[in-house]
Amino acid sequence: FLRSRLAGHFTGSAWVVSADGLRTLLTHHRKLQRWLQPGGHADGDTDLARVALREAEEETGVPGLRLQDGAIFDLDRHWIPERRDVPGHWHYDVRYVVRAGDDERYVVSEESDDLAWRAVADVAADPASDASMRRMAGRWLAQATPLQGDPQRR
């Protein structure tokens, strides 16, 4: 749970979805130069759902974000390349669904070049999207109906 464990460490990420469940909020990650979900290091916090929500709030500025249910939505292991004095290492990323309310205004943080709401179906179908993003989009689409959006309401 500490980034000082250079062999690899846990991170918490948020699959941020709109209130209707049809769109997801992605960040164009400044360091990695890819469109990804918001998330970050646990920094000693073993409650990765709390980490995911905190990172989503910090990285998007969207008011009223909430954890959907606190259940793990997706797991991913990905390699982070060497950068300056930090050697390459693994991130063990635990991902949670975070819901936006009616106010979808966002603020681009210093960790991002941009933020954008994208249709989940477009993310799932976009071969240029990161493979784990396509996987999460496909999983979300399999759980949610278009009219209800929220898999818990089915």
JSON list of C-alpha atoms in Angstrom, two decimals:
[
{"chain": "A", "resi": 1, "resn": "PHE", "atom": "CA", "xyz": [0.00, 0.00, 0.00]},
{"chain": "A", "resi": 2, "resn": "LEU", "atom": "CA", "xyz": [3.06, 2.28, -0.08]},
{"chain": "A", "resi": 3, "resn": "ARG", "atom": "CA", "xyz": [4.58, 3.60, -3.28]},
{"chain": "A", "resi": 4, "resn": "SER", "atom": "CA", "xyz": [8.01, 3.11, -1.72]},
{"chain": "A", "resi": 5, "resn": "ARG", "atom": "CA", "xyz": [7.57, -0.64, -2.37]},
{"chain": "A", "resi": 6, "resn": "LEU", "atom": "CA", "xyz": [9.24, -0.47, -5.74]},
{"chain": "A", "resi": 7, "resn": "ALA", "atom": "CA", "xyz": [8.52, -4.03, -6.79]},
{"chain": "A", "resi": 8, "resn": "GLY", "atom": "CA", "xyz": [4.86, -2.97, -6.99]},
{"chain": "A", "resi": 9, "resn": "HIS", "atom": "CA", "xyz": [2.09, -1.42, -4.96]},
{"chain": "A", "resi": 10, "resn": "PHE", "atom": "CA", "xyz": [-1.68, -0.97, -4.77]},
{"chain": "A", "resi": 11, "resn": "THR", "atom": "CA", "xyz": [-3.56, 1.87, -6.39]},
{"chain": "A", "resi": 12, "resn": "GLY", "atom": "CA", "xyz": [-7.27, 2.72, -6.27]},
{"chain": "A", "resi": 13, "resn": "SER", "atom": "CA", "xyz": [-9.17, 3.88, -9.34]},
{"chain": "A", "resi": 14, "resn": "ALA", "atom": "CA", "xyz": [-12.66, 5.10, -10.15]},
{"chain": "A", "resi": 15, "resn": "TRP", "atom": "CA", "xyz": [-14.86, 4.09, -13.07]},
{"chain": "A", "resi": 16, "resn": "VAL", "atom": "CA", "xyz": [-16.74, 7.41, -12.97]},
{"chain": "A", "resi": 17, "resn": "VAL", "atom": "CA", "xyz": [-20.17, 7.19, -14.59]},
{"chain": "A", "resi": 18, "resn": "SER", "atom": "CA", "xyz": [-22.83, 9.77, -15.26]},
{"chain": "A", "resi": 19, "resn": "ALA", "atom": "CA", "xyz": [-26.09, 9.70, -13.30]},
{"chain": "A", "resi": 20, "resn": "ASP", "atom": "CA", "xyz": [-27.81, 7.90, -16.19]},
{"chain": "A", "resi": 21, "resn": "GLY", "atom": "CA", "xyz": [-24.92, 5.42, -16.51]},
{"chain": "A", "resi": 22, "resn": "LEU", "atom": "CA", "xyz": [-24.40, 6.08, -20.21]},
{"chain": "A", "resi": 23, "resn": "ARG", "atom": "CA", "xyz": [-21.14, 8.05, -20.03]},
{"chain": "A", "resi": 24, "resn": "THR", "atom": "CA", "xyz": [-17.82, 7.77, -18.25]},
{"chain": "A", "resi": 25, "resn": "LEU", "atom": "CA", "xyz": [-15.44, 10.55, -17.28]},
{"chain": "A", "resi": 26, "resn": "LEU", "atom": "CA", "xyz": [-11.88, 9.96, -18.49]},
{"chain": "A", "resi": 27, "resn": "THR", "atom": "CA", "xyz": [-8.70, 11.84, -17.78]},
{"chain": "A", "resi": 28, "resn": "HIS", "atom": "CA", "xyz": [-5.91, 12.33, -20.28]},
{"chain": "A", "resi": 29, "resn": "HIS", "atom": "CA", "xyz": [-3.09, 11.38, -17.93]},
{"chain": "A", "resi": 30, "resn": "ARG", "atom": "CA", "xyz": [-0.28, 13.91, -18.12]},
{"chain": "A", "resi": 31, "resn": "LYS", "atom": "CA", "xyz": [2.59, 11.48, -17.39]},
{"chain": "A", "resi": 32, "resn": "LEU", "atom": "CA", "xyz": [1.31, 8.45, -19.31]},
{"chain": "A", "resi": 33, "resn": "GLN", "atom": "CA", "xyz": [-0.24, 10.41, -22.20]},
{"chain": "A", "resi": 34, "resn": "ARG", "atom": "CA", "xyz": [-3.29, 8.12, -22.40]},
{"chain": "A", "resi": 35, "resn": "TRP", "atom": "CA", "xyz": [-7.02, 8.42, -21.69]},
{"chain": "A", "resi": 36, "resn": "LEU", "atom": "CA", "xyz": [-7.64, 6.56, -18.45]},
{"chain": "A", "resi": 37, "resn": "GLN", "atom": "CA", "xyz": [-9.91, 6.43, -15.42]},
{"chain": "A", "resi": 38, "resn": "PRO", "atom": "CA", "xyz": [-9.04, 8.68, -12.46]},
{"chain": "A", "resi": 39, "resn": "GLY", "atom": "CA", "xyz": [-7.01, 7.00, -9.74]},
{"chain": "A", "resi": 40, "resn": "GLY", "atom": "CA", "xyz": [-3.86, 7.00, -7.75]},
{"chain": "A", "resi": 41, "resn": "HIS", "atom": "CA", "xyz": [-1.61, 5.66, -5.05]},
{"chain": "A", "resi": 42, "resn": "ALA", "atom": "CA", "xyz": [-2.95, 4.30, -1.78]},
{"chain": "A", "resi": 43, "resn": "ASP", "atom": "CA", "xyz": [-0.13, 5.98, 0.16]},
{"chain": "A", "resi": 44, "resn": "GLY", "atom": "CA", "xyz": [-0.69, 3.70, 3.16]},
{"chain": "A", "resi": 45, "resn": "ASP", "atom": "CA", "xyz": [-4.51, 3.74, 3.06]},
{"chain": "A", "resi": 46, "resn": "THR", "atom": "CA", "xyz": [-5.75, 0.12, 2.94]},
{"chain": "A", "resi": 47, "resn": "ASP", "atom": "CA", "xyz": [-9.33, 1.21, 2.12]},
{"chain": "A", "resi": 48, "resn": "LEU", "atom": "CA", "xyz": [-8.95, 1.26, -1.66]},
{"chain": "A", "resi": 49, "resn": "ALA", "atom": "CA", "xyz": [-12.58, 2.27, -2.22]},
{"chain": "A", "resi": 50, "resn": "ARG", "atom": "CA", "xyz": [-11.87, 5.41, -0.21]},
{"chain": "A", "resi": 51, "resn": "VAL", "atom": "CA", "xyz": [-8.68, 5.94, -2.24]},
{"chain": "A", "resi": 52, "resn": "ALA", "atom": "CA", "xyz": [-10.64, 5.63, -5.51]},
{"chain": "A", "resi": 53, "resn": "LEU", "atom": "CA", "xyz": [-13.27, 8.15, -4.40]},
{"chain": "A", "resi": 54, "resn": "ARG", "atom": "CA", "xyz": [-10.66, 10.59, -3.10]},
{"chain": "A", "resi": 55, "resn": "GLU", "atom": "CA", "xyz": [-8.66, 10.39, -6.33]},
{"chain": "A", "resi": 56, "resn": "ALA", "atom": "CA", "xyz": [-11.81, 10.89, -8.44]},
{"chain": "A", "resi": 57, "resn": "GLU", "atom": "CA", "xyz": [-12.71, 13.97, -6.40]},
{"chain": "A", "resi": 58, "resn": "GLU", "atom": "CA", "xyz": [-9.18, 15.40, -6.59]},
{"chain": "A", "resi": 59, "resn": "GLU", "atom": "CA", "xyz": [-8.62, 14.68, -10.27]},
{"chain": "A", "resi": 60, "resn": "THR", "atom": "CA", "xyz": [-12.03, 15.72, -11.63]},
{"chain": "A", "resi": 61, "resn": "GLY", "atom": "CA", "xyz": [-13.48, 18.30, -9.25]},
{"chain": "A", "resi": 62, "resn": "VAL", "atom": "CA", "xyz": [-16.97, 16.94, -10.04]},
{"chain": "A", "resi": 63, "resn": "PRO", "atom": "CA", "xyz": [-19.25, 17.86, -7.13]},
{"chain": "A", "resi": 64, "resn": "GLY", "atom": "CA", "xyz": [-21.25, 15.18, -5.31]},
{"chain": "A", "resi": 65, "resn": "LEU", "atom": "CA", "xyz": [-19.36, 12.07, -6.44]},
{"chain": "A", "resi": 66, "resn": "ARG", "atom": "CA", "xyz": [-20.26, 8.93, -4.50]},
{"chain": "A", "resi": 67, "resn": "LEU", "atom": "CA", "xyz": [-19.23, 5.31, -4.43]},
{"chain": "A", "resi": 68, "resn": "GLN", "atom": "CA", "xyz": [-21.92, 3.24, -6.06]},
{"chain": "A", "resi": 69, "resn": "ASP", "atom": "CA", "xyz": [-21.72, 0.33, -3.63]},
{"chain": "A", "resi": 70, "resn": "GLY", "atom": "CA", "xyz": [-18.10, -0.09, -2.57]},
{"chain": "A", "resi": 71, "resn": "ALA", "atom": "CA", "xyz": [-17.78, -3.44, -4.37]},
{"chain": "A", "resi": 72, "resn": "ILE", "atom": "CA", "xyz": [-14.70, -4.08, -6.49]},
{"chain": "A", "resi": 73, "resn": "PHE", "atom": "CA", "xyz": [-15.62, -3.47, -10.14]},
{"chain": "A", "resi": 74, "resn": "ASP", "atom": "CA", "xyz": [-12.35, -4.41, -11.84]},
{"chain": "A", "resi": 75, "resn": "LEU", "atom": "CA", "xyz": [-8.78, -5.48, -11.08]},
{"chain": "A", "resi": 76, "resn": "ASP", "atom": "CA", "xyz": [-5.79, -4.66, -13.21]},
{"chain": "A", "resi": 77, "resn": "ARG", "atom": "CA", "xyz": [-2.04, -5.07, -13.07]},
{"chain": "A", "resi": 78, "resn": "HIS", "atom": "CA", "xyz": [-0.06, -2.74, -15.29]},
{"chain": "A", "resi": 79, "resn": "TRP", "atom": "CA", "xyz": [3.56, -1.74, -15.68]},
{"chain": "A", "resi": 80, "resn": "ILE", "atom": "CA", "xyz": [4.58, 1.84, -14.99]},
{"chain": "A", "resi": 81, "resn": "PRO", "atom": "CA", "xyz": [7.74, 2.77, -16.89]},
{"chain": "A", "resi": 82, "resn": "GLU", "atom": "CA", "xyz": [10.79, 4.32, -15.26]},
{"chain": "A", "resi": 83, "resn": "ARG", "atom": "CA", "xyz": [10.49, 8.05, -14.76]},
{"chain": "A", "resi": 84, "resn": "ARG", "atom": "CA", "xyz": [13.33, 10.22, -13.47]},
{"chain": "A", "resi": 85, "resn": "ASP", "atom": "CA", "xyz": [14.50, 8.67, -10.18]},
{"chain": "A", "resi": 86, "resn": "VAL", "atom": "CA", "xyz": [11.64, 6.14, -9.88]},
{"chain": "A", "resi": 87, "resn": "PRO", "atom": "CA", "xyz": [12.36, 2.76, -11.47]},
{"chain": "A", "resi": 88, "resn": "GLY", "atom": "CA", "xyz": [9.73, 0.92, -13.48]},
{"chain": "A", "resi": 89, "resn": "HIS", "atom": "CA", "xyz": [7.26, -0.93, -11.26]},
{"chain": "A", "resi": 90, "resn": "TRP", "atom": "CA", "xyz": [3.88, -2.67, -11.14]},
{"chain": "A", "resi": 91, "resn": "HIS", "atom": "CA", "xyz": [0.60, -1.08, -10.13]},
{"chain": "A", "resi": 92, "resn": "TYR", "atom": "CA", "xyz": [-2.00, -3.45, -8.70]},
{"chain": "A", "resi": 93, "resn": "ASP", "atom": "CA", "xyz": [-5.06, -1.36, -9.44]},
{"chain": "A", "resi": 94, "resn": "VAL", "atom": "CA", "xyz": [-8.36, -1.98, -7.65]},
{"chain": "A", "resi": 95, "resn": "ARG", "atom": "CA", "xyz": [-11.24, -0.21, -9.38]},
{"chain": "A", "resi": 96, "resn": "TYR", "atom": "CA", "xyz": [-14.63, 0.91, -8.06]},
{"chain": "A", "resi": 97, "resn": "VAL", "atom": "CA", "xyz": [-17.72, 2.46, -9.62]},
{"chain": "A", "resi": 98, "resn": "VAL", "atom": "CA", "xyz": [-18.13, 6.11, -8.67]},
{"chain": "A", "resi": 99, "resn": "ARG", "atom": "CA", "xyz": [-21.36, 7.92, -9.62]},
{"chain": "A", "resi": 100, "resn": "ALA", "atom": "CA", "xyz": [-21.74, 11.54, -10.59]},
{"chain": "A", "resi": 101, "resn": "GLY", "atom": "CA", "xyz": [-24.90, 13.42, -9.76]},
{"chain": "A", "resi": 102, "resn": "ASP", "atom": "CA", "xyz": [-26.74, 15.87, -11.98]},
{"chain": "A", "resi": 103, "resn": "ASP", "atom": "CA", "xyz": [-23.89, 18.42, -11.86]},
{"chain": "A", "resi": 104, "resn": "GLU", "atom": "CA", "xyz": [-21.24, 17.06, -14.22]},
{"chain": "A", "resi": 105, "resn": "ARG", "atom": "CA", "xyz": [-18.97, 20.11, -14.33]},
{"chain": "A", "resi": 106, "resn": "TYR", "atom": "CA", "xyz": [-15.34, 19.17, -13.95]},
{"chain": "A", "resi": 107, "resn": "VAL", "atom": "CA", "xyz": [-12.02, 20.88, -13.31]},
{"chain": "A", "resi": 108, "resn": "VAL", "atom": "CA", "xyz": [-8.83, 19.67, -14.99]},
{"chain": "A", "resi": 109, "resn": "SER", "atom": "CA", "xyz": [-6.21, 19.00, -12.31]},
{"chain": "A", "resi": 110, "resn": "GLU", "atom": "CA", "xyz": [-2.44, 19.33, -12.65]},
{"chain": "A", "resi": 111, "resn": "GLU", "atom": "CA", "xyz": [-2.24, 15.54, -13.14]},
{"chain": "A", "resi": 112, "resn": "SER", "atom": "CA", "xyz": [-4.24, 15.73, -16.38]},
{"chain": "A", "resi": 113, "resn": "ASP", "atom": "CA", "xyz": [-3.97, 17.40, -19.73]},
{"chain": "A", "resi": 114, "resn": "ASP", "atom": "CA", "xyz": [-7.75, 17.18, -20.17]},
{"chain": "A", "resi": 115, "resn": "LEU", "atom": "CA", "xyz": [-10.94, 15.48, -18.97]},
{"chain": "A", "resi": 116, "resn": "ALA", "atom": "CA", "xyz": [-13.85, 14.34, -21.12]},
{"chain": "A", "resi": 117, "resn": "TRP", "atom": "CA", "xyz": [-17.20, 12.62, -20.74]},
{"chain": "A", "resi": 118, "resn": "ARG", "atom": "CA", "xyz": [-17.40, 9.78, -23.29]},
{"chain": "A", "resi": 119, "resn": "ALA", "atom": "CA", "xyz": [-20.19, 7.38, -24.11]},
{"chain": "A", "resi": 120, "resn": "VAL", "atom": "CA", "xyz": [-19.42, 4.04, -22.47]},
{"chain": "A", "resi": 121, "resn": "ALA", "atom": "CA", "xyz": [-20.41, 2.25, -25.69]},
{"chain": "A", "resi": 122, "resn": "ASP", "atom": "CA", "xyz": [-17.85, 4.33, -27.62]},
{"chain": "A", "resi": 123, "resn": "VAL", "atom": "CA", "xyz": [-15.08, 3.43, -25.16]},
{"chain": "A", "resi": 124, "resn": "ALA", "atom": "CA", "xyz": [-15.99, -0.27, -25.45]},
{"chain": "A", "resi": 125, "resn": "ALA", "atom": "CA", "xyz": [-15.86, -0.15, -29.25]},
{"chain": "A", "resi": 126, "resn": "ASP", "atom": "CA", "xyz": [-12.77, 2.04, -29.69]},
{"chain": "A", "resi": 127, "resn": "PRO", "atom": "CA", "xyz": [-9.74, -0.09, -30.64]},
{"chain": "A", "resi": 128, "resn": "ALA", "atom": "CA", "xyz": [-7.49, 2.87, -29.78]},
{"chain": "A", "resi": 129, "resn": "SER", "atom": "CA", "xyz": [-8.71, 2.81, -26.16]},
{"chain": "A", "resi": 130, "resn": "ASP", "atom": "CA", "xyz": [-6.55, 1.18, -23.53]},
{"chain": "A", "resi": 131, "resn": "ALA", "atom": "CA", "xyz": [-7.46, -2.54, -23.26]},
{"chain": "A", "resi": 132, "resn": "SER", "atom": "CA", "xyz": [-8.43, -2.23, -19.61]},
{"chain": "A", "resi": 133, "resn": "MET", "atom": "CA", "xyz": [-10.71, 0.72, -20.46]},
{"chain": "A", "resi": 134, "resn": "ARG", "atom": "CA", "xyz": [-12.46, -1.38, -23.12]},
{"chain": "A", "resi": 135, "resn": "ARG", "atom": "CA", "xyz": [-12.80, -4.22, -20.59]},
{"chain": "A", "resi": 136, "resn": "MET", "atom": "CA", "xyz": [-14.39, -1.96, -17.97]},
{"chain": "A", "resi": 137, "resn": "ALA", "atom": "CA", "xyz": [-16.72, -0.40, -20.54]},
{"chain": "A", "resi": 138, "resn": "GLY", "atom": "CA", "xyz": [-17.79, -3.85, -21.72]},
{"chain": "A", "resi": 139, "resn": "ARG", "atom": "CA", "xyz": [-18.34, -5.00, -18.16]},
{"chain": "A", "resi": 140, "resn": "TRP", "atom": "CA", "xyz": [-20.41, -1.89, -17.41]},
{"chain": "A", "resi": 141, "resn": "LEU", "atom": "CA", "xyz": [-22.53, -2.37, -20.54]},
{"chain": "A", "resi": 142, "resn": "ALA", "atom": "CA", "xyz": [-23.13, -6.03, -19.64]},
{"chain": "A", "resi": 143, "resn": "GLN", "atom": "CA", "xyz": [-24.39, -5.04, -16.17]},
{"chain": "A", "resi": 144, "resn": "ALA", "atom": "CA", "xyz": [-26.48, -1.98, -16.99]},
{"chain": "A", "resi": 145, "resn": "THR", "atom": "CA", "xyz": [-29.53, -1.49, -19.16]},
{"chain": "A", "resi": 146, "resn": "PRO", "atom": "CA", "xyz": [-29.55, 1.67, -21.30]},
{"chain": "A", "resi": 147, "resn": "LEU", "atom": "CA", "xyz": [-32.66, 3.14, -19.68]},
{"chain": "A", "resi": 148, "resn": "GLN", "atom": "CA", "xyz": [-31.72, 2.37, -16.10]},
{"chain": "A", "resi": 149, "resn": "GLY", "atom": "CA", "xyz": [-27.97, 2.85, -16.19]},
{"chain": "A", "resi": 150, "resn": "ASP", "atom": "CA", "xyz": [-27.52, 1.59, -12.66]},
{"chain": "A", "resi": 151, "resn": "PRO", "atom": "CA", "xyz": [-27.00, -2.21, -12.47]},
{"chain": "A", "resi": 152, "resn": "GLN", "atom": "CA", "xyz": [-28.32, -2.12, -8.90]},
{"chain": "A", "resi": 153, "resn": "ARG", "atom": "CA", "xyz": [-31.77, -1.03, -10.16]},
{"chain": "A", "resi": 154, "resn": "ARG", "atom": "CA", "xyz": [-32.32, -4.00, -12.47]}
]
